[in-house]
mmCIF file of C-alpha atoms and ligand atoms in Angstrom:
data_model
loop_
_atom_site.group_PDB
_atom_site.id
_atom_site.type_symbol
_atom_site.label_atom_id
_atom_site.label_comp_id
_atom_site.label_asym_id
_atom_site.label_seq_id
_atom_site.Cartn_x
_atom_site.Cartn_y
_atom_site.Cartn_z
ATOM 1 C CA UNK A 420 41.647 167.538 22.602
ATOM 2 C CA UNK A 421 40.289 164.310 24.213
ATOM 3 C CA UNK A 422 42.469 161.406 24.076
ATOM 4 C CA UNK A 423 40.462 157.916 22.934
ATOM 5 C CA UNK A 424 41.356 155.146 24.776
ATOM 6 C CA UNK A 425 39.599 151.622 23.140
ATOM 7 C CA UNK A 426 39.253 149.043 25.696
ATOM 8 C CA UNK A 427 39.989 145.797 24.401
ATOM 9 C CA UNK A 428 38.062 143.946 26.884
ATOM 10 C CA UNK A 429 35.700 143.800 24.202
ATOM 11 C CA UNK A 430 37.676 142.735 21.174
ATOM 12 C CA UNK A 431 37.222 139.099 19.898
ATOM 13 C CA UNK A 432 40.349 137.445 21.725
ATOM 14 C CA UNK A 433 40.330 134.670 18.516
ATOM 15 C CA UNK A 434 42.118 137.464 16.790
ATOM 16 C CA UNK A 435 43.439 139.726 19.227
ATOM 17 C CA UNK A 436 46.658 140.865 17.061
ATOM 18 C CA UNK A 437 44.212 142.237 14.121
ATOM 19 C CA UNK A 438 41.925 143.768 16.377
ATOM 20 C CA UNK A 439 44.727 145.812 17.830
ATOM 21 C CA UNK A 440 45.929 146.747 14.547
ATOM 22 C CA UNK A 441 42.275 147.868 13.197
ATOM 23 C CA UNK A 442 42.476 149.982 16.534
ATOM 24 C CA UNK A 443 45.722 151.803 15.656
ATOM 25 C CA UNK A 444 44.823 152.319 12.193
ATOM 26 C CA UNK A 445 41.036 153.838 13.114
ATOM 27 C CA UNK A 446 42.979 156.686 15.385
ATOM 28 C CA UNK A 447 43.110 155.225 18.258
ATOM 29 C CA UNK A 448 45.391 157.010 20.982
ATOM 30 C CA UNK A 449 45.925 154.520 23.596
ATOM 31 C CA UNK A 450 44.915 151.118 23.931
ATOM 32 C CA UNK A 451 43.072 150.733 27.449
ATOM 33 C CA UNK A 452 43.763 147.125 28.825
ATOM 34 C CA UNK A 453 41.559 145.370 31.428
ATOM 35 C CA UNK A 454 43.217 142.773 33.781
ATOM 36 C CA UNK A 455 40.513 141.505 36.304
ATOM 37 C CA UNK A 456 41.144 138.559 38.713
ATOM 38 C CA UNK A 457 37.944 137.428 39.550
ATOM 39 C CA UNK A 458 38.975 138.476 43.359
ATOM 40 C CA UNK A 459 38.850 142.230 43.551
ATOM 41 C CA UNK A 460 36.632 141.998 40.691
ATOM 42 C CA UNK A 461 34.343 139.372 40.116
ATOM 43 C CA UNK A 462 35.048 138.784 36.336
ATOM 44 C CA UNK A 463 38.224 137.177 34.970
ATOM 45 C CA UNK A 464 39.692 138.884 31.577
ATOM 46 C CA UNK A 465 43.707 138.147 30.763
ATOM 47 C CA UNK A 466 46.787 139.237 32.454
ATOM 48 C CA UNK A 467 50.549 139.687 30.614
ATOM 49 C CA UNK A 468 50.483 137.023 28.329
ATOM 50 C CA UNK A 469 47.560 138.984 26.591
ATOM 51 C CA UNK A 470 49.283 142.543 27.497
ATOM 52 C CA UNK A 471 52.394 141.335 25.734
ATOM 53 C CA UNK A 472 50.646 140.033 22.444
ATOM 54 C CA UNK A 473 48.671 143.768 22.326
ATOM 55 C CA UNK A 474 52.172 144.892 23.013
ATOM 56 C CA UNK A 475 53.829 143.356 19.278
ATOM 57 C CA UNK A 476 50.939 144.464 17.371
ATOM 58 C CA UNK A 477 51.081 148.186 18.150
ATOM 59 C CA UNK A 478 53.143 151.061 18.615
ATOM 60 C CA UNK A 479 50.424 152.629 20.578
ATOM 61 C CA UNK A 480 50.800 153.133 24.214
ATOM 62 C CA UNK A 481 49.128 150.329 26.420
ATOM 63 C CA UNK A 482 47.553 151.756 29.384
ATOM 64 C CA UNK A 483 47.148 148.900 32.165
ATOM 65 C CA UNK A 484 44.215 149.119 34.384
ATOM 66 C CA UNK A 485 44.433 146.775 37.093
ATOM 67 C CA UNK A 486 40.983 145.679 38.416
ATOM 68 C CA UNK A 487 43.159 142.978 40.909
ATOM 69 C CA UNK A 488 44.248 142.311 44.780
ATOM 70 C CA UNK A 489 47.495 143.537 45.483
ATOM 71 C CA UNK A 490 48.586 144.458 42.291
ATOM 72 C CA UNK A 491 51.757 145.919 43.420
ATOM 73 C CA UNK A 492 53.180 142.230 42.952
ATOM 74 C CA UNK A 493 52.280 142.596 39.123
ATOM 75 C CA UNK A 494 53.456 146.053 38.673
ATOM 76 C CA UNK A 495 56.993 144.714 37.048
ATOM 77 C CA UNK A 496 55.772 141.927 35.133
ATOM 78 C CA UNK A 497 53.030 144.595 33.304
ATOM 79 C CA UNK A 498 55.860 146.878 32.966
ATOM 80 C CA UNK A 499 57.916 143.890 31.103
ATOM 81 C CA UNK A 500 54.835 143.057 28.912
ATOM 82 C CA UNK A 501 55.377 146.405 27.572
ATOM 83 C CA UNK A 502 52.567 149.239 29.921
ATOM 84 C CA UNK A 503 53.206 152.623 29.578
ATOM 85 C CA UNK A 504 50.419 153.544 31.673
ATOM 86 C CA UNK A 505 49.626 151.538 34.990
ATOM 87 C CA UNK A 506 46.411 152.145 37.238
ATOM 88 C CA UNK A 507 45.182 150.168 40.209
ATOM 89 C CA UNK A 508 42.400 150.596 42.545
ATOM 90 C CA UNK A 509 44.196 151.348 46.209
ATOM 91 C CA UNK A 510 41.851 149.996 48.177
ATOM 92 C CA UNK A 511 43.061 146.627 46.645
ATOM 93 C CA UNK A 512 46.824 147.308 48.044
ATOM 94 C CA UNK A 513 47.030 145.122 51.205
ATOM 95 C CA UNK A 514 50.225 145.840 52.664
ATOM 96 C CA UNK A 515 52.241 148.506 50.819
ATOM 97 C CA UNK A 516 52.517 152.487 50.745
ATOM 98 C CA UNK A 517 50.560 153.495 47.781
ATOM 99 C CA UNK A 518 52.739 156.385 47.171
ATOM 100 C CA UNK A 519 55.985 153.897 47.433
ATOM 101 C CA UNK A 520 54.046 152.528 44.641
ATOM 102 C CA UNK A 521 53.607 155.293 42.632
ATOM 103 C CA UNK A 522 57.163 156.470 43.324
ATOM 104 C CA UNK A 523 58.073 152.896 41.622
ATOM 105 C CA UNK A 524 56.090 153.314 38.436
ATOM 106 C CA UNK A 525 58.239 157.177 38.083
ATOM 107 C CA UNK A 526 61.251 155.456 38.542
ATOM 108 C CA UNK A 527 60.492 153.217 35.908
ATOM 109 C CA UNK A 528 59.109 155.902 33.283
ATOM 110 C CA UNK A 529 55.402 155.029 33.475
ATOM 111 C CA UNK A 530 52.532 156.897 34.393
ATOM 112 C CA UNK A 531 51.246 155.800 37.358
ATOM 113 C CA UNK A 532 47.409 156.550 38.161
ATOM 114 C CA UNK A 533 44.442 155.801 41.152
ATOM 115 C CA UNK A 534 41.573 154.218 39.651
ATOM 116 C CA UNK A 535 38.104 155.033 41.930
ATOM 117 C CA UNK A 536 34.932 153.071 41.764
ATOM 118 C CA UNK A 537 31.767 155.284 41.975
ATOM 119 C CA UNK A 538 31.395 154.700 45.676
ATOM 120 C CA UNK A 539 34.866 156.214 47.013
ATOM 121 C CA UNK A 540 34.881 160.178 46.953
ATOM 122 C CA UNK A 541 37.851 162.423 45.856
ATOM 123 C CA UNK A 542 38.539 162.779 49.278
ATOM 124 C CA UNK A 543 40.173 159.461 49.074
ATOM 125 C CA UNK A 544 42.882 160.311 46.776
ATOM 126 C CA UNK A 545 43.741 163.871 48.343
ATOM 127 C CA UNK A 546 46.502 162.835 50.426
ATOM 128 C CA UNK A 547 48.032 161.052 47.138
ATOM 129 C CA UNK A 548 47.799 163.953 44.822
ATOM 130 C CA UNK A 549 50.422 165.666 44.623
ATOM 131 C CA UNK A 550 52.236 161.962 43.203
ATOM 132 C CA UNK A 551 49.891 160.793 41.304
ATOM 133 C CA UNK A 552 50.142 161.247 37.744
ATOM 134 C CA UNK A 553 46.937 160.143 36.348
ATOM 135 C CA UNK A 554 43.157 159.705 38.098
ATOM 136 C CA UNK A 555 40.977 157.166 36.936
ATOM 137 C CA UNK A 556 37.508 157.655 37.352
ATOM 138 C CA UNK A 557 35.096 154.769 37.070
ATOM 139 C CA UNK A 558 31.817 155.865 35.633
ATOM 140 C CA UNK A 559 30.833 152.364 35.924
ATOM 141 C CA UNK A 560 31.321 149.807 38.525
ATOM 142 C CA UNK A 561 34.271 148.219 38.127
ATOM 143 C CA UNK A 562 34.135 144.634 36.585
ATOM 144 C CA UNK A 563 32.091 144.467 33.545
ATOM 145 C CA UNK A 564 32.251 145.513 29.847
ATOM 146 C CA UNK A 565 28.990 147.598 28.367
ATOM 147 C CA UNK A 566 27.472 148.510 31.693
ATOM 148 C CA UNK A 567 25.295 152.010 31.217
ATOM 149 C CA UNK A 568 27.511 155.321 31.943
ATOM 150 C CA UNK A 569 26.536 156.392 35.726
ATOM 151 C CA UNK A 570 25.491 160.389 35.287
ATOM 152 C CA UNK A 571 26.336 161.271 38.627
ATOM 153 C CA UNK A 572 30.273 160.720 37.191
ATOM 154 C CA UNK A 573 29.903 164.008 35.240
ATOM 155 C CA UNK A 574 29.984 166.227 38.797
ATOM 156 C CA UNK A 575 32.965 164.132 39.950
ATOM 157 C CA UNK A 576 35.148 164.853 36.851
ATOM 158 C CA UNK A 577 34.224 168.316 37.438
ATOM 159 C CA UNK A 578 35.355 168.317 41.181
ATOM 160 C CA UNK A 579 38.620 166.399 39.692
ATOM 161 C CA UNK A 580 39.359 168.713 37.724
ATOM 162 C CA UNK A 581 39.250 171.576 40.315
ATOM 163 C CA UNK A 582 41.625 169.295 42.506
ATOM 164 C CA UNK A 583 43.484 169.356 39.376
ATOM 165 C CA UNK A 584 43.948 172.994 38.930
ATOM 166 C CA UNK A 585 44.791 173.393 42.383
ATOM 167 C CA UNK A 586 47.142 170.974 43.423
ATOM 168 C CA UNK A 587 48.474 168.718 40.400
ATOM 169 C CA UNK A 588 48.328 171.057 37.171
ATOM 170 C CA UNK A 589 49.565 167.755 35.275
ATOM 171 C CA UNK A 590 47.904 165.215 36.588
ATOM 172 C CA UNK A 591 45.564 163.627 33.545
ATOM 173 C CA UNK A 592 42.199 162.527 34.454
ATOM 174 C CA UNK A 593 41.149 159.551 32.393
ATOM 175 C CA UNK A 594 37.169 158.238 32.533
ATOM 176 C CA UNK A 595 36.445 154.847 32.024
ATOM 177 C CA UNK A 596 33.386 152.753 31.592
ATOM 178 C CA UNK A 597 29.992 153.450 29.151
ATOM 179 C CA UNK A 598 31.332 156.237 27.658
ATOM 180 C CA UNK A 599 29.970 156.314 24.194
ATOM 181 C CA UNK A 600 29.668 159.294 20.884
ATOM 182 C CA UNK A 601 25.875 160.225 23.298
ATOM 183 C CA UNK A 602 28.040 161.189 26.209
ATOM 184 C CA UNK A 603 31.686 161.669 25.255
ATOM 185 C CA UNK A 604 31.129 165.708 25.040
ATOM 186 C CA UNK A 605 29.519 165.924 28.242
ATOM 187 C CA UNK A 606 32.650 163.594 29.529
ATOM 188 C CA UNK A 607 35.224 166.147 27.920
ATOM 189 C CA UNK A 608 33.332 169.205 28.914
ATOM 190 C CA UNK A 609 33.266 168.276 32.484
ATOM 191 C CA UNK A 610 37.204 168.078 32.425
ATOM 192 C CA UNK A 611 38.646 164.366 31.022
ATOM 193 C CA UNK A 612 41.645 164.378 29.205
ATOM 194 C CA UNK A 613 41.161 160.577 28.147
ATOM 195 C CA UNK A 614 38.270 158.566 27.315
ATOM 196 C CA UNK A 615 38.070 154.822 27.499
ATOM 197 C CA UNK A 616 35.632 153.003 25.102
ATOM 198 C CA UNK A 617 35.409 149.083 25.078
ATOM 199 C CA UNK A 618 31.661 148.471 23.770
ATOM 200 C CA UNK A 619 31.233 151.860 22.221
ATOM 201 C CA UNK A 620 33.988 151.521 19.784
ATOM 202 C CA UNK A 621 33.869 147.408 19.139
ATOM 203 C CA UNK A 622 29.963 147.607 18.166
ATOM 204 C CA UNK A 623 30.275 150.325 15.850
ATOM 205 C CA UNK A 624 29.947 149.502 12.551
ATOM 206 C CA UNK A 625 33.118 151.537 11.461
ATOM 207 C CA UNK A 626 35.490 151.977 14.384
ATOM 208 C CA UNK A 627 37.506 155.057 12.566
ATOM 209 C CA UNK A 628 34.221 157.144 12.141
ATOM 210 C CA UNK A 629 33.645 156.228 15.699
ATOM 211 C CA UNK A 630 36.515 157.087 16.918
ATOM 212 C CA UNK A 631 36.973 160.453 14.916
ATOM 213 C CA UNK A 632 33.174 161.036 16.168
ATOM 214 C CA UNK A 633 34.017 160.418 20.210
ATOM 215 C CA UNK A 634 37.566 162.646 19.888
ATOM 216 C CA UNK A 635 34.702 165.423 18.324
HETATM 217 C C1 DX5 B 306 35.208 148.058 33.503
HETATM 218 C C2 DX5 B 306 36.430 148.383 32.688
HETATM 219 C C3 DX5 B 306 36.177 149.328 31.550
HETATM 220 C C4 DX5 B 306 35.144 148.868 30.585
HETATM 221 C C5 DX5 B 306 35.014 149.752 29.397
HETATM 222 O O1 DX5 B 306 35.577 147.251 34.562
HETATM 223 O O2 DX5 B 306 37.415 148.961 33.486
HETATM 224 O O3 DX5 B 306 37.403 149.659 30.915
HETATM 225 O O4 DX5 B 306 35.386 147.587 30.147
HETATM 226 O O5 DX5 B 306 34.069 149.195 28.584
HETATM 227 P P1 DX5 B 306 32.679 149.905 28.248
HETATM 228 O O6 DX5 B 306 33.051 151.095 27.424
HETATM 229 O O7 DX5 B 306 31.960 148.849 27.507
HETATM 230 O O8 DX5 B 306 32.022 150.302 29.540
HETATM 231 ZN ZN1 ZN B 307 39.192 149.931 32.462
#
């Protein structure tokens, strides 16, 4: 079954601890957390300070998704804040070996994924595969909250997912960005294992029926 993954990007930050908890008790799975730097990216959101306060009001796992430059530097202090998932677009890693990187996040217990924007193929992440525990495909550009779900996403889960099968029978493929209850099967069916939702699930008028109604 689909794993539902609310972004909080789009939670009212006034009352971030509550929003969490409404979250957790609507069935969430995972919460999805957006850290953008206004470099890679060119929206700001919130970094650990944030990450940590999600952190006390949940038992959920927080999965980090780091829209920044570099973020190998960060890759502790989200792991201190309390991630259990970490993703990061390599093509913002400067001067490191991406799979040192994701040999770091093993060592340390978390799951360690490649996040792709729209415009970089699976061919990309080949080489990385066989380490990588978790493939984030962007069905939006990456940046923005409540952008419209890019259809040509649905053919690259499915070629995922055979990459999957071949070469990485664990790896989890995660899809982020305008995923809503109108698309969500179409998302699963093509081969995603976890769905992020920021604007889906925060303007529905009952986040648990929303919720129950995206895991299907
Ligand atoms: C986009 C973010 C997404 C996004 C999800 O840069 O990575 O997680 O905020 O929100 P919706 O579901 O509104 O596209
Ligand atoms: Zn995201």
């Amino acid at each position: 079954m689909i794993k539902i993954a609310p972004s909080i990007l789009s939670a009212d930050f006034s009352k971030i601890g509550e929003e969490v908890r409404l979250l957790e008790r609507s069935g969430a799975d995972i919460i999805h957390c957006d850290v953008m730097d206004g470099v890679f990216v060119p929206n700001i959101s919130f970094g650990m300070p944030v990450v940590g306060a999600v952190k006390k009001n949940t038992s959920l796992p927080l999965d980090v998704h780091l829209m920044i430059i570099n973020p190998d530097r960060y890759i502790d202090a989200f792991i201190d804040a309390g991630a259990s998932y970490i993703t990061f677009h390599d093509v913002a890693v400067q001067d490191k070996s991406i799979i040192g990187i994701l040999e770091k996040l093993k060592s340390k217990g978390i799951i360690g994924g490649i996040a792709l924007n729209p415009d970089i193929s699976l061919t990309h992440i080949e080489r990385y595969i066989e380490c990588l525990d978790m493939l984030l495909i962007m069905s939006v550009y990456a940046g923005f909250g409540g952008q419209k779900f890019i259809p040509e996403s649905l053919k690259k889960i499915e070629e995922a997912a055979k990459l999957k099968n071949k070469y990485n029978k664990n790896l989890i493929i995660e899809v982020d960005g305008g995923i809503n209850t109108e698309n969500i099967r179409a998302v699963e069916n093509s081969g995603a294992d976890i769905a992020v939702a920021g604007s889906g699930v925060f303007g529905a008028k009952d986040k648990k029926d929303c919720i129950k109604t995206l895991r299907g």
